[in-house]
CSV table of C-alpha atoms in Angstrom, one decimal:
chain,number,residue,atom,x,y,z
A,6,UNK,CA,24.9,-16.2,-14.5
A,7,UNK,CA,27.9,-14.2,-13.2
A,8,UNK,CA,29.3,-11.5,-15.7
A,9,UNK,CA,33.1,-11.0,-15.6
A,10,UNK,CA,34.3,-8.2,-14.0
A,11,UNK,CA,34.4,-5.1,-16.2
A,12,UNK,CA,37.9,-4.2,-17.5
A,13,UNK,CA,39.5,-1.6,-15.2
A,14,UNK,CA,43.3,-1.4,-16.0
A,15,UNK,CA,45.4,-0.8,-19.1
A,16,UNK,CA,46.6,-4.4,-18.6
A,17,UNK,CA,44.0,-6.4,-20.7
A,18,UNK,CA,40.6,-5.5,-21.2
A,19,UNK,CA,39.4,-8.5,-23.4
A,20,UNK,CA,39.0,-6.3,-26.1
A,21,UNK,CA,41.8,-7.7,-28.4
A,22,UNK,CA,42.0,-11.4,-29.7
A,23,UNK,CA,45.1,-13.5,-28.4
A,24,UNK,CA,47.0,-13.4,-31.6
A,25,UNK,CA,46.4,-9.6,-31.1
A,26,UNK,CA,47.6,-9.7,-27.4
A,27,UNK,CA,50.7,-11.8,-28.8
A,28,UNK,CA,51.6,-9.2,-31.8
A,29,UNK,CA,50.6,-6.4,-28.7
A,30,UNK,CA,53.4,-8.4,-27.1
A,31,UNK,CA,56.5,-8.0,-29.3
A,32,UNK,CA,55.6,-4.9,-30.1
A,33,UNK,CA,55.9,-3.1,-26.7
A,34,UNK,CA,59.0,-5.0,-26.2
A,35,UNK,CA,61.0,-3.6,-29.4
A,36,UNK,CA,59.9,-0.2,-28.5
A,37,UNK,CA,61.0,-1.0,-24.4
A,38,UNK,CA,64.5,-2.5,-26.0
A,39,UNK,CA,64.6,1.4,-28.2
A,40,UNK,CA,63.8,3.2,-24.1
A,41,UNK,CA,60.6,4.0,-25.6
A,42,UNK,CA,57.1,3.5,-23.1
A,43,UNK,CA,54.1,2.5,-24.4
A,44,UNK,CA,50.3,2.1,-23.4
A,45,UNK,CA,47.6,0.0,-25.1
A,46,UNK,CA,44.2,1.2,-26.0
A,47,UNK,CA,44.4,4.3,-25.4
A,48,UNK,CA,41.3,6.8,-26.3
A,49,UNK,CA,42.2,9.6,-28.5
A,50,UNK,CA,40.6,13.2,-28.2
A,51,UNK,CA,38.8,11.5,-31.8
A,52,UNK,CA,37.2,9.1,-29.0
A,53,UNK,CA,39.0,6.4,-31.9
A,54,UNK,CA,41.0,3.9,-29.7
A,55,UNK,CA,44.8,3.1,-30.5
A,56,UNK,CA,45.9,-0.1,-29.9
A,57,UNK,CA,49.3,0.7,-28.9
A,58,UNK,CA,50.7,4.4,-28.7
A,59,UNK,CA,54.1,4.7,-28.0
A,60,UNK,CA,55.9,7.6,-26.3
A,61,UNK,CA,59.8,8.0,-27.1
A,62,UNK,CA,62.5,9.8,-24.4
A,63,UNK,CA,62.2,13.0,-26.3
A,64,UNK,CA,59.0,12.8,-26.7
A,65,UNK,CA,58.0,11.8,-29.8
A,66,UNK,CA,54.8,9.7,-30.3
A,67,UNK,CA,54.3,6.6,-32.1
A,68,UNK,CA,50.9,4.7,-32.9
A,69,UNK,CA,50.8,1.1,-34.0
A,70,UNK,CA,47.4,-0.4,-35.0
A,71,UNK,CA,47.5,-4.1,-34.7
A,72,UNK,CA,46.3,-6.4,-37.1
A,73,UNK,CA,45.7,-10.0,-36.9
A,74,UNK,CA,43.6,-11.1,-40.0
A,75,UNK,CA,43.3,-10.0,-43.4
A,76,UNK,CA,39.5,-9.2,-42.2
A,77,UNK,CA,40.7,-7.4,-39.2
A,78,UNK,CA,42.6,-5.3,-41.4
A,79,UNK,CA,40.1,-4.9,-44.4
A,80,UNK,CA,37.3,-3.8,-42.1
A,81,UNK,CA,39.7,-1.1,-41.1
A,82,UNK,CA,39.0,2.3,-42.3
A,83,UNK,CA,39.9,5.1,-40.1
A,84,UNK,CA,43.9,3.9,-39.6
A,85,UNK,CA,44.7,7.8,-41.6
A,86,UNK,CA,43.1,9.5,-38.7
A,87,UNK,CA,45.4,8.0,-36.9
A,88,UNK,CA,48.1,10.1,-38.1
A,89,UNK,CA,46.6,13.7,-36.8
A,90,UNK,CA,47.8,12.1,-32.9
A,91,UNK,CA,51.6,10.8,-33.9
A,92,UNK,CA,54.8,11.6,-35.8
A,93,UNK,CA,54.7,8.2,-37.4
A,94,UNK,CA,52.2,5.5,-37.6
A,95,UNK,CA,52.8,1.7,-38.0
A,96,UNK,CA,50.7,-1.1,-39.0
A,97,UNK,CA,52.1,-4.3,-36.9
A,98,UNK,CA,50.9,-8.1,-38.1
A,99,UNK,CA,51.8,-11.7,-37.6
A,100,UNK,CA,54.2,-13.5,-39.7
A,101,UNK,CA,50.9,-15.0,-41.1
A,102,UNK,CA,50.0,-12.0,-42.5
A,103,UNK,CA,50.4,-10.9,-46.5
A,104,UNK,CA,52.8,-7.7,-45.7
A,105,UNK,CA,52.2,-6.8,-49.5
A,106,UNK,CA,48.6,-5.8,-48.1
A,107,UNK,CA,49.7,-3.0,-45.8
A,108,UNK,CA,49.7,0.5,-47.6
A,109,UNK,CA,53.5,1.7,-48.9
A,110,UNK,CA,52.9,5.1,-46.1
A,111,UNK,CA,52.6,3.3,-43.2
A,112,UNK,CA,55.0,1.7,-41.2
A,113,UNK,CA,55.4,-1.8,-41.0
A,114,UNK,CA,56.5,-4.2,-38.1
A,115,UNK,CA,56.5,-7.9,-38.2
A,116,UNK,CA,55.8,-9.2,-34.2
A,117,UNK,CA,55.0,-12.3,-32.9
A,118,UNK,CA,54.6,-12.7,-29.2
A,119,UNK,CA,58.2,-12.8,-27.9
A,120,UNK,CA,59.7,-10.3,-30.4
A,121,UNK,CA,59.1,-7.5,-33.0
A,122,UNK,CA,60.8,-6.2,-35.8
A,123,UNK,CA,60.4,-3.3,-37.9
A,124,UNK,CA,60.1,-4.0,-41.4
A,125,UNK,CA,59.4,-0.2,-43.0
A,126,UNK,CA,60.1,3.2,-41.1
A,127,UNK,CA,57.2,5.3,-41.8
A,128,UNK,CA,57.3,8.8,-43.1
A,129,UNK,CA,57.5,11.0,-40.4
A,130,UNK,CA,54.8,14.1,-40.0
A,131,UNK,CA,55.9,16.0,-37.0
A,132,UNK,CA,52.9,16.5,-34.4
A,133,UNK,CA,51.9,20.6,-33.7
A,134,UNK,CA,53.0,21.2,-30.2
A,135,UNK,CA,50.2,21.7,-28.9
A,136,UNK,CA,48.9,18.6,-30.5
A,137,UNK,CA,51.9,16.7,-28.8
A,138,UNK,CA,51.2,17.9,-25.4
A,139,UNK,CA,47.6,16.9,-25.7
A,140,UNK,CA,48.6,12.9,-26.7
A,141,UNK,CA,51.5,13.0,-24.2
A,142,UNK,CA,48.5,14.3,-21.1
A,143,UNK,CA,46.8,11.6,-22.2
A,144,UNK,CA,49.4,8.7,-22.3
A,145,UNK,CA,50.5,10.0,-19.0
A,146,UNK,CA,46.8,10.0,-17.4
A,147,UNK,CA,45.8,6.8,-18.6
A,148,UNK,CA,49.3,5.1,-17.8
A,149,UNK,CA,48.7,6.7,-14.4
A,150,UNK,CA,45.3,6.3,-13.7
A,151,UNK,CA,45.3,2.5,-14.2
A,152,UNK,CA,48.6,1.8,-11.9
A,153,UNK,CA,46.4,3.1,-9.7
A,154,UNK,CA,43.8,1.4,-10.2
A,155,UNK,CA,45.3,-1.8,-9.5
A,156,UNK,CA,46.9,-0.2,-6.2
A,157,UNK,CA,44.2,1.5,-4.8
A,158,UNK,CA,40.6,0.6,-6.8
A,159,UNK,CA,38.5,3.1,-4.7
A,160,UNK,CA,40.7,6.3,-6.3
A,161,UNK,CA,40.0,5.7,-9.8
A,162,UNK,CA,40.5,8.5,-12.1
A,163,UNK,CA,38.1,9.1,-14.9
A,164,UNK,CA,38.7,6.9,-17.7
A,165,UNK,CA,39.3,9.7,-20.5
A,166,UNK,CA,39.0,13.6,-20.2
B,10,UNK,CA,68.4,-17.4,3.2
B,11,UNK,CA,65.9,-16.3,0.7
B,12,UNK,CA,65.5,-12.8,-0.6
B,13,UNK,CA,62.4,-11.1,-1.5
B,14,UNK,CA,62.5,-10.1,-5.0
B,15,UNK,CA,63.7,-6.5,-5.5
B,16,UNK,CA,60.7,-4.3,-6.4
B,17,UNK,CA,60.0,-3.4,-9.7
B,18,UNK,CA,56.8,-1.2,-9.9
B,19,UNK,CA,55.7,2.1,-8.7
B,20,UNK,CA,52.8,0.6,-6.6
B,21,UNK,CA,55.3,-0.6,-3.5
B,22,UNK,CA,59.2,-0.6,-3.1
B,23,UNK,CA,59.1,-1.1,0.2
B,24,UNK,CA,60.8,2.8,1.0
B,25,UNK,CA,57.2,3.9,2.7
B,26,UNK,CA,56.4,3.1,6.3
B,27,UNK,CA,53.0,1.9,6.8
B,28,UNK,CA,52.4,5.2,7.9
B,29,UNK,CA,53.6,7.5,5.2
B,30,UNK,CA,52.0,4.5,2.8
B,31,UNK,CA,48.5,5.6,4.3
B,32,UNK,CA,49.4,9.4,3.6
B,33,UNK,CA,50.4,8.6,0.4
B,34,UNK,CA,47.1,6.9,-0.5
B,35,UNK,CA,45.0,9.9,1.0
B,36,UNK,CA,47.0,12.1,-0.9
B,37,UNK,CA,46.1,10.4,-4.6
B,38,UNK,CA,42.8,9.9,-4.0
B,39,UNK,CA,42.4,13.9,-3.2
B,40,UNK,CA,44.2,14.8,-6.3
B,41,UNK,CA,42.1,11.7,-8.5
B,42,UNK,CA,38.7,13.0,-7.2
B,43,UNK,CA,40.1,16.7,-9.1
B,44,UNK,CA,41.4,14.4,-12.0
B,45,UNK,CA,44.7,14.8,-11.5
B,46,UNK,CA,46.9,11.6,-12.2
B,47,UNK,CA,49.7,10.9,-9.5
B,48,UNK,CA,52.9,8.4,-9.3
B,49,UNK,CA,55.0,8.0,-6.6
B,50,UNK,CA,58.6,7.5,-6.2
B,51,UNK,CA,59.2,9.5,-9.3
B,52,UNK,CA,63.4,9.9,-9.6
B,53,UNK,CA,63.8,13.8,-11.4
B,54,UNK,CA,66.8,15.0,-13.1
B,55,UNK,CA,68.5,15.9,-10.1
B,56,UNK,CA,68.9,12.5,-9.2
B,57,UNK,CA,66.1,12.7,-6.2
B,58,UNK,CA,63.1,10.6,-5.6
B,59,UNK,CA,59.8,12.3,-5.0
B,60,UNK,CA,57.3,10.8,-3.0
B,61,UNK,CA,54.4,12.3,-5.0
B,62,UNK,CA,54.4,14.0,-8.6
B,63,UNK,CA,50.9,14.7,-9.3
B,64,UNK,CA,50.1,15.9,-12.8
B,65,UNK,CA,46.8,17.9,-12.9
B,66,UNK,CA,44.4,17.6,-16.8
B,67,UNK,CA,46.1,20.7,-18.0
B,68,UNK,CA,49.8,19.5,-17.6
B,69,UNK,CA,49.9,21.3,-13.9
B,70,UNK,CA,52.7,19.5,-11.9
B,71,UNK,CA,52.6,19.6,-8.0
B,72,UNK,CA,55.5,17.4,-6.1
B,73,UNK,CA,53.7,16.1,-2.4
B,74,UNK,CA,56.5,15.2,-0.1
B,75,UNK,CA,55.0,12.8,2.7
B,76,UNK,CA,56.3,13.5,6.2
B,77,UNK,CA,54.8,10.9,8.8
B,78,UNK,CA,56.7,11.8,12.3
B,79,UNK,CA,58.7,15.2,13.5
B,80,UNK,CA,62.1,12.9,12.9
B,81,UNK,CA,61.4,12.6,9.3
B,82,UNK,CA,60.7,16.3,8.6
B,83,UNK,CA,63.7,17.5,10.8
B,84,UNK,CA,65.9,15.1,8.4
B,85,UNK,CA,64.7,16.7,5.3
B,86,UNK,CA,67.2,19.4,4.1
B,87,UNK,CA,66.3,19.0,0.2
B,88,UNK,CA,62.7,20.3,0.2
B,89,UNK,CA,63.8,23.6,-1.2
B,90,UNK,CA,65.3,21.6,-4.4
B,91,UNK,CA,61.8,19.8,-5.3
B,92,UNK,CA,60.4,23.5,-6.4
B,93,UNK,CA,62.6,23.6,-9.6
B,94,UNK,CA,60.8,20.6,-10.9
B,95,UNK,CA,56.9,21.6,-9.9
B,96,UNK,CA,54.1,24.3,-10.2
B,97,UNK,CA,53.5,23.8,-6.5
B,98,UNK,CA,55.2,22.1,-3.5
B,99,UNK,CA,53.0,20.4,-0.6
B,100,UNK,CA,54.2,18.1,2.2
B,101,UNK,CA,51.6,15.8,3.6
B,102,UNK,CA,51.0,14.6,7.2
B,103,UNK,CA,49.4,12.7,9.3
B,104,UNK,CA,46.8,14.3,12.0
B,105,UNK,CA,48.9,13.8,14.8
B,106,UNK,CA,52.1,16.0,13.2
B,107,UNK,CA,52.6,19.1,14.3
B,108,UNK,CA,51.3,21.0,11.2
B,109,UNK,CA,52.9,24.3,12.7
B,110,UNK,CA,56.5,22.9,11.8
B,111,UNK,CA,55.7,23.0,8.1
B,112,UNK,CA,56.8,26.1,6.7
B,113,UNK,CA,54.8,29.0,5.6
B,114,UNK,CA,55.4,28.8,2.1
B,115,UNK,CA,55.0,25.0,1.0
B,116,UNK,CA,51.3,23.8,1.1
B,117,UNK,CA,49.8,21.4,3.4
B,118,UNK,CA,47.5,18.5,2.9
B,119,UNK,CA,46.1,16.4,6.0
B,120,UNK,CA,45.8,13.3,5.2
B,121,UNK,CA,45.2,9.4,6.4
B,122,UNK,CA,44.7,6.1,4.6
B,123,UNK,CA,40.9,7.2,3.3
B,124,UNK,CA,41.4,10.8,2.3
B,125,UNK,CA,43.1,14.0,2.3
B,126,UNK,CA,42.6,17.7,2.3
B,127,UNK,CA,44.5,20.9,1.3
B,128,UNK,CA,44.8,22.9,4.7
B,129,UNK,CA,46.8,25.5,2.5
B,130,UNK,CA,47.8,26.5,-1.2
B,131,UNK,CA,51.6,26.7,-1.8
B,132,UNK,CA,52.4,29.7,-4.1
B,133,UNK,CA,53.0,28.6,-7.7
B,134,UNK,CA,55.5,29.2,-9.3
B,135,UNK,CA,54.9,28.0,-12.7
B,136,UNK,CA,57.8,25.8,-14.5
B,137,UNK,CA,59.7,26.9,-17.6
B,138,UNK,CA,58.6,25.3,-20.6
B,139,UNK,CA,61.2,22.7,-21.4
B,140,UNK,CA,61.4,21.5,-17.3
B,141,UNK,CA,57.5,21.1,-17.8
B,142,UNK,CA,58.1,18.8,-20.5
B,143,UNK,CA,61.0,17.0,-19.4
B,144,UNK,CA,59.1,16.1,-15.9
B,145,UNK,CA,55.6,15.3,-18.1
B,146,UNK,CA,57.8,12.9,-19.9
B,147,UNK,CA,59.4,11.3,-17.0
B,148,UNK,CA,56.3,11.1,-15.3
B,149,UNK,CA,54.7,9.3,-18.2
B,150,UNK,CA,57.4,7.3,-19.1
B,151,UNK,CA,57.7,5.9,-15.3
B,152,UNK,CA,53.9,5.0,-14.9
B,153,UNK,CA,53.9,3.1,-18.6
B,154,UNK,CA,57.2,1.2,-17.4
B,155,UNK,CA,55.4,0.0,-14.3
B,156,UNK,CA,52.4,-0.8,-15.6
B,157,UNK,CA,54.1,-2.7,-18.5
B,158,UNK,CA,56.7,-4.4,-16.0
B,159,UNK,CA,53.6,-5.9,-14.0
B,160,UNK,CA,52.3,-7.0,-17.3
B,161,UNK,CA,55.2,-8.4,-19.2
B,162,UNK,CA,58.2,-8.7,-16.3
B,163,UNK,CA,61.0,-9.2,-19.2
B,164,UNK,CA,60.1,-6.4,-21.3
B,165,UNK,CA,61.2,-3.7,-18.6
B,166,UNK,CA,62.2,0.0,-19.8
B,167,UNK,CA,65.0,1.5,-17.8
B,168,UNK,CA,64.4,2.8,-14.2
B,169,UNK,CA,65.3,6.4,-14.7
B,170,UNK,CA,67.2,8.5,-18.3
């Protein structure tokens, strides 16, 4: 049988669900509307995975863990190291979803596939400097190395350093 | 008549000739095989567009400015200014330039559509600080806009802050 062929860009790498892809969605837009950029799943120096980090025009770093299910989010137990990578962390969910689950110290953004809104402003928890230089390397490489990817597939950078 | 669509992503805007295109491709995939992430057409504070800004794994900026014919480097008075905004300042050629034109003190990279290589190292002259940041910032912001633009066309950050 033919196997797909394996993910290679930022864009979708069949690793989130569509109702993931859709809250993935209206997130990135509210943070484009705020001038903010953003990349999806990208690999932290924990090797832990965010689902969305976002990168503000001064700098300051956002991560929002997505969650589509009340399972998705109860099998969840390693959003707090989250934190050690971004000045604030947000949990972002479906209408669907029972807000009252998400913890009171986390953000909290309601996003469906068109739009997003943010519900609760997390505390914030300023990143080190060298901490914040590290994250913003790493957004910048993997935002660079998968544009091109798609232009130019032979000069692929590694995936994480 | 009908107009092509006005570009909107870092892979082609249509200001590269074919030939400085193939320079341009040599020149990433040098700096990608020494993990070095690169986008092109990056617009700096001054209001000018470089062809190349390549940022190296330890936050190392180098600006590549691609000159494909004699007429193109005679035009260029504004080489000097790219300096200010990188660790090191290359200009690019094709085999057939006259690599004895390009002054002493900028590097050199040969390059064609395949490959590239660094016939000589520029002096550094290692960025402040604050211009590092503001350029790793632009640099990031600019790849994660293009790469979310070819994803999601109507959630598009801002060209340029």
């Amino acid at each position: 049988m033919l196997q797909p062929d394996p993910p290679d860009t930022l864009l979708d790498d069949g690793r989130q669900s569509p109702a993931a892809l859709a809250v993935q969605r209206g997130v990135r837009r509210l943070f484009a509307r705020m001038q903010a950029a953003s990349v999806t799943e990208l690999v932290l120096a924990s090797g832990r995975r965010a689902d969305v980090v976002v990168l503000g025009r001064g700098g300051e770093i956002a991560i929002v863990e997505i969650k589509s299910s009340v399972a998705d989010f109860r099998a969840d137990r390693k959003w707090q190291s989250y934190r050690a990578f971004c000045d604030r962390f947000y949990f972002a969910v479906p209408e669907a979803f029972p807000a009252a689950l998400i913890p009171e110290d986390a953000g909290l953004i309601l996003a469906d596939g068109f739009d997003a809104a943010i519900l609760r402003e997390p505390p914030a928890h300023p990143l080190a400097g060298a901490r914040r230089k590290a994250v913003t390397l790493r957004f910048a490489h993997a935002a660079a190395g998968a544009l091109l990817a798609i232009s130019d597939p032979a000069a692929r950078l590694p995936d994480a350093f």
